Amino acid sequence: ARGTGKPGEKIRVKLPSAKLWSPESPFLYDLKVKLGTDEVTSYFGMRKIEVAKDTAGFPRIQLNGREIFSVGPLDQGYWPDGVLTPASDAAAKFDVQYLRDIGCNMVRVHIKVHPARWYYWCDRLGLMVWQDFVCLPKYGSTIRPSSSTQWQQEQSRLMDHLHNHPSIVEWIVFNEGW
């Protein structure tokens, strides 16, 4: 598919019979944008996440119009040779591939943010991500209106930073007792 337009304007590209992203088929479209002699490449995936009632009337998470059962761990995000950061791109890929190999279709990222390449591998290998917001302190009286405002700004920036990853299917606002 192809689209053209002027800088600063939206460009619509029609994708007849779009292929949808899922853990079983993590299809990603290649994207190339040209402006004069400059060229940028990227990718995108298409999928729909929604909550819909099942036949008994209970709300269920659906991916691309069908109920999906999520199986996976709570990821604390520790690395043996990098503390909270993978030592390499190969380490990030290994982490995601291992979860897929043992039958997981999702992971909940626990109160941290991984490097962008980790989410890339989730997109590419078909691992759904439940992304926690990083929470305020659980105990004490340090939460003030200014803290709340700061938290809201940081979470908005987090969503802006990661919103293009088709693997992120849920945003977890509050963790445990917060």
GROMACS .gro file of C-alpha atoms in nm:
model
  178
    1ALA     CA    1   0.000   0.000   0.000
    2ARG     CA    2   0.115   0.351  -0.067
    3GLY     CA    3   0.018   0.700   0.041
    4THR     CA    4   0.141   1.045  -0.045
    5GLY     CA    5   0.097   1.384   0.113
    6LYS     CA    6   0.256   1.707   0.224
    7PRO     CA    7   0.474   1.751   0.536
    8GLY     CA    8   0.262   1.812   0.845
    9GLU     CA    9  -0.053   1.661   0.694
   10LYS     CA   10  -0.205   1.326   0.783
   11ILE     CA   11  -0.158   1.058   0.522
   12ARG     CA   12  -0.412   0.778   0.500
   13VAL     CA   13  -0.307   0.443   0.363
   14LYS     CA   14  -0.572   0.182   0.288
   15LEU     CA   15  -0.490  -0.176   0.377
   16PRO     CA   16  -0.742  -0.407   0.216
   17SER     CA   17  -0.775  -0.730   0.413
   18ALA     CA   18  -0.545  -0.607   0.690
   19LYS     CA   19  -0.353  -0.876   0.877
   20LEU     CA   20  -0.405  -0.841   1.251
   21TRP     CA   21  -0.134  -0.881   1.516
   22SER     CA   22  -0.178  -1.155   1.777
   23PRO     CA   23   0.045  -1.391   1.978
   24GLU     CA   24  -0.035  -1.670   1.732
   25SER     CA   25   0.044  -1.449   1.433
   26PRO     CA   26   0.251  -1.143   1.530
   27PHE     CA   27   0.226  -0.985   1.186
   28LEU     CA   28   0.403  -0.651   1.152
   29TYR     CA   29   0.389  -0.420   0.853
   30ASP     CA   30   0.708  -0.255   0.733
   31LEU     CA   31   0.685   0.122   0.704
   32LYS     CA   32   0.901   0.355   0.497
   33VAL     CA   33   0.859   0.734   0.501
   34LYS     CA   34   1.042   0.954   0.251
   35LEU     CA   35   1.079   1.331   0.255
   36GLY     CA   36   1.300   1.449  -0.027
   37THR     CA   37   1.616   1.240  -0.001
   38ASP     CA   38   1.558   1.156   0.366
   39GLU     CA   39   1.411   0.818   0.448
   40VAL     CA   40   1.298   0.660   0.776
   41THR     CA   41   1.193   0.299   0.823
   42SER     CA   42   0.982   0.152   1.100
   43TYR     CA   43   0.701  -0.098   1.151
   44PHE     CA   44   0.351  -0.117   1.286
   45GLY     CA   45   0.099  -0.379   1.383
   46MET     CA   46  -0.278  -0.367   1.380
   47ARG     CA   47  -0.493  -0.519   1.650
   48LYS     CA   48  -0.804  -0.442   1.851
   49ILE     CA   49  -0.828  -0.475   2.229
   50GLU     CA   50  -1.165  -0.444   2.397
   51VAL     CA   51  -1.369  -0.564   2.692
   52ALA     CA   52  -1.689  -0.739   2.587
   53LYS     CA   53  -1.941  -0.954   2.769
   54ASP     CA   54  -1.929  -1.329   2.722
   55THR     CA   55  -2.240  -1.544   2.673
   56ALA     CA   56  -2.303  -1.541   3.051
   57GLY     CA   57  -2.277  -1.161   3.065
   58PHE     CA   58  -1.932  -1.141   3.228
   59PRO     CA   59  -1.680  -0.889   3.095
   60ARG     CA   60  -1.389  -1.051   2.913
   61ILE     CA   61  -1.080  -0.918   2.739
   62GLN     CA   62  -1.095  -0.968   2.365
   63LEU     CA   63  -0.818  -0.944   2.108
   64ASN     CA   64  -0.930  -0.889   1.750
   65GLY     CA   65  -1.291  -0.975   1.837
   66ARG     CA   66  -1.229  -1.299   2.024
   67GLU     CA   67  -1.180  -1.378   2.390
   68ILE     CA   68  -0.818  -1.438   2.481
   69PHE     CA   69  -0.686  -1.616   2.787
   70SER     CA   70  -0.359  -1.457   2.900
   71VAL     CA   71  -0.086  -1.683   3.038
   72GLY     CA   72   0.240  -1.546   3.170
   73PRO     CA   73   0.449  -1.422   3.462
   74LEU     CA   74   0.491  -1.106   3.660
   75ASP     CA   75   0.822  -0.970   3.526
   76GLN     CA   76   1.033  -0.804   3.795
   77GLY     CA   77   1.278  -0.706   3.523
   78TYR     CA   78   1.604  -0.813   3.687
   79TRP     CA   79   1.897  -0.917   3.470
   80PRO     CA   80   2.194  -1.121   3.597
   81ASP     CA   81   2.445  -0.895   3.425
   82GLY     CA   82   2.264  -0.564   3.402
   83VAL     CA   83   2.051  -0.523   3.718
   84LEU     CA   84   1.737  -0.363   3.565
   85THR     CA   85   1.864  -0.335   3.206
   86PRO     CA   86   1.939  -0.619   2.963
   87ALA     CA   87   2.309  -0.635   2.879
   88SER     CA   88   2.241  -0.654   2.505
   89ASP     CA   89   1.976  -0.677   2.239
   90ALA     CA   90   2.041  -1.052   2.226
   91ALA     CA   91   1.961  -1.074   2.599
   92ALA     CA   92   1.632  -0.889   2.547
   93LYS     CA   93   1.538  -1.120   2.260
   94PHE     CA   94   1.632  -1.428   2.465
   95ASP     CA   95   1.409  -1.312   2.752
   96VAL     CA   96   1.104  -1.271   2.529
   97GLN     CA   97   1.174  -1.585   2.325
   98TYR     CA   98   1.210  -1.792   2.644
   99LEU     CA   99   0.864  -1.684   2.761
  100ARG     CA  100   0.718  -1.779   2.424
  101ASP     CA  101   0.902  -2.112   2.428
  102ILE     CA  102   0.755  -2.212   2.765
  103GLY     CA  103   0.402  -2.137   2.645
  104CYS     CA  104   0.343  -1.783   2.765
  105ASN     CA  105   0.145  -1.542   2.551
  106MET     CA  106   0.179  -1.245   2.788
  107VAL     CA  107   0.396  -1.084   3.054
  108ARG     CA  108   0.312  -0.820   3.313
  109VAL     CA  109   0.594  -0.569   3.346
  110HIS     CA  110   0.606  -0.493   3.717
  111ILE     CA  111   0.647  -0.124   3.812
  112LYS     CA  112   0.930  -0.057   3.566
  113VAL     CA  113   0.987   0.026   3.202
  114HIS     CA  114   1.205  -0.188   2.977
  115PRO     CA  115   1.427  -0.048   2.701
  116ALA     CA  116   1.249   0.000   2.366
  117ARG     CA  117   1.423  -0.301   2.210
  118TRP     CA  118   1.261  -0.533   2.465
  119TYR     CA  119   0.916  -0.413   2.350
  120TYR     CA  120   1.030  -0.453   1.989
  121TRP     CA  121   1.097  -0.821   2.056
  122CYS     CA  122   0.753  -0.856   2.219
  123ASP     CA  123   0.601  -0.703   1.904
  124ARG     CA  124   0.808  -0.925   1.674
  125LEU     CA  125   0.770  -1.253   1.869
  126GLY     CA  126   0.406  -1.212   1.974
  127LEU     CA  127   0.419  -1.159   2.350
  128MET     CA  128   0.137  -0.945   2.489
  129VAL     CA  129   0.247  -0.694   2.752
  130TRP     CA  130   0.055  -0.573   3.052
  131GLN     CA  131   0.250  -0.258   3.136
  132ASP     CA  132   0.245  -0.130   3.493
  133PHE     CA  133   0.262   0.239   3.563
  134VAL     CA  134   0.545   0.316   3.800
  135CYS     CA  135   0.373   0.390   4.130
  136LEU     CA  136   0.417   0.641   4.407
  137PRO     CA  137   0.553   0.518   4.742
  138LYS     CA  138   0.313   0.276   4.908
  139TYR     CA  139   0.380   0.377   5.267
  140GLY     CA  140   0.426   0.710   5.440
  141SER     CA  141   0.270   1.050   5.400
  142THR     CA  142   0.484   1.178   5.112
  143ILE     CA  143   0.198   1.190   4.860
  144ARG     CA  144   0.083   1.547   4.811
  145PRO     CA  145  -0.125   1.712   4.537
  146SER     CA  146   0.200   1.806   4.360
  147SER     CA  147   0.312   1.441   4.374
  148SER     CA  148  -0.016   1.334   4.217
  149THR     CA  149   0.024   1.589   3.937
  150GLN     CA  150   0.381   1.473   3.874
  151TRP     CA  151   0.269   1.109   3.866
  152GLN     CA  152  -0.003   1.187   3.611
  153GLN     CA  153   0.247   1.371   3.390
  154GLU     CA  154   0.497   1.085   3.406
  155GLN     CA  155   0.237   0.822   3.320
  156SER     CA  156   0.110   1.030   3.029
  157ARG     CA  157   0.468   1.052   2.900
  158LEU     CA  158   0.511   0.677   2.946
  159MET     CA  159   0.202   0.610   2.734
  160ASP     CA  160   0.323   0.856   2.469
  161HIS     CA  161   0.661   0.678   2.467
  162LEU     CA  162   0.524   0.324   2.432
  163HIS     CA  163   0.180   0.360   2.271
  164ASN     CA  164   0.291   0.244   1.927
  165HIS     CA  165   0.386  -0.106   2.040
  166PRO     CA  166   0.109  -0.347   1.935
  167SER     CA  167   0.225  -0.590   2.205
  168ILE     CA  168   0.108  -0.357   2.484
  169VAL     CA  169  -0.251  -0.460   2.540
  170GLU     CA  170  -0.312  -0.338   2.897
  171TRP     CA  171  -0.200  -0.049   3.115
  172ILE     CA  172  -0.198  -0.135   3.485
  173VAL     CA  173  -0.264   0.188   3.672
  174PHE     CA  174  -0.224   0.078   4.033
  175ASN     CA  175  -0.010  -0.205   4.171
  176GLU     CA  176  -0.112  -0.408   4.475
  177GLY     CA  177  -0.210  -0.173   4.759
  178TRP     CA  178  -0.137   0.162   4.596
   0.00000   0.00000   0.00000
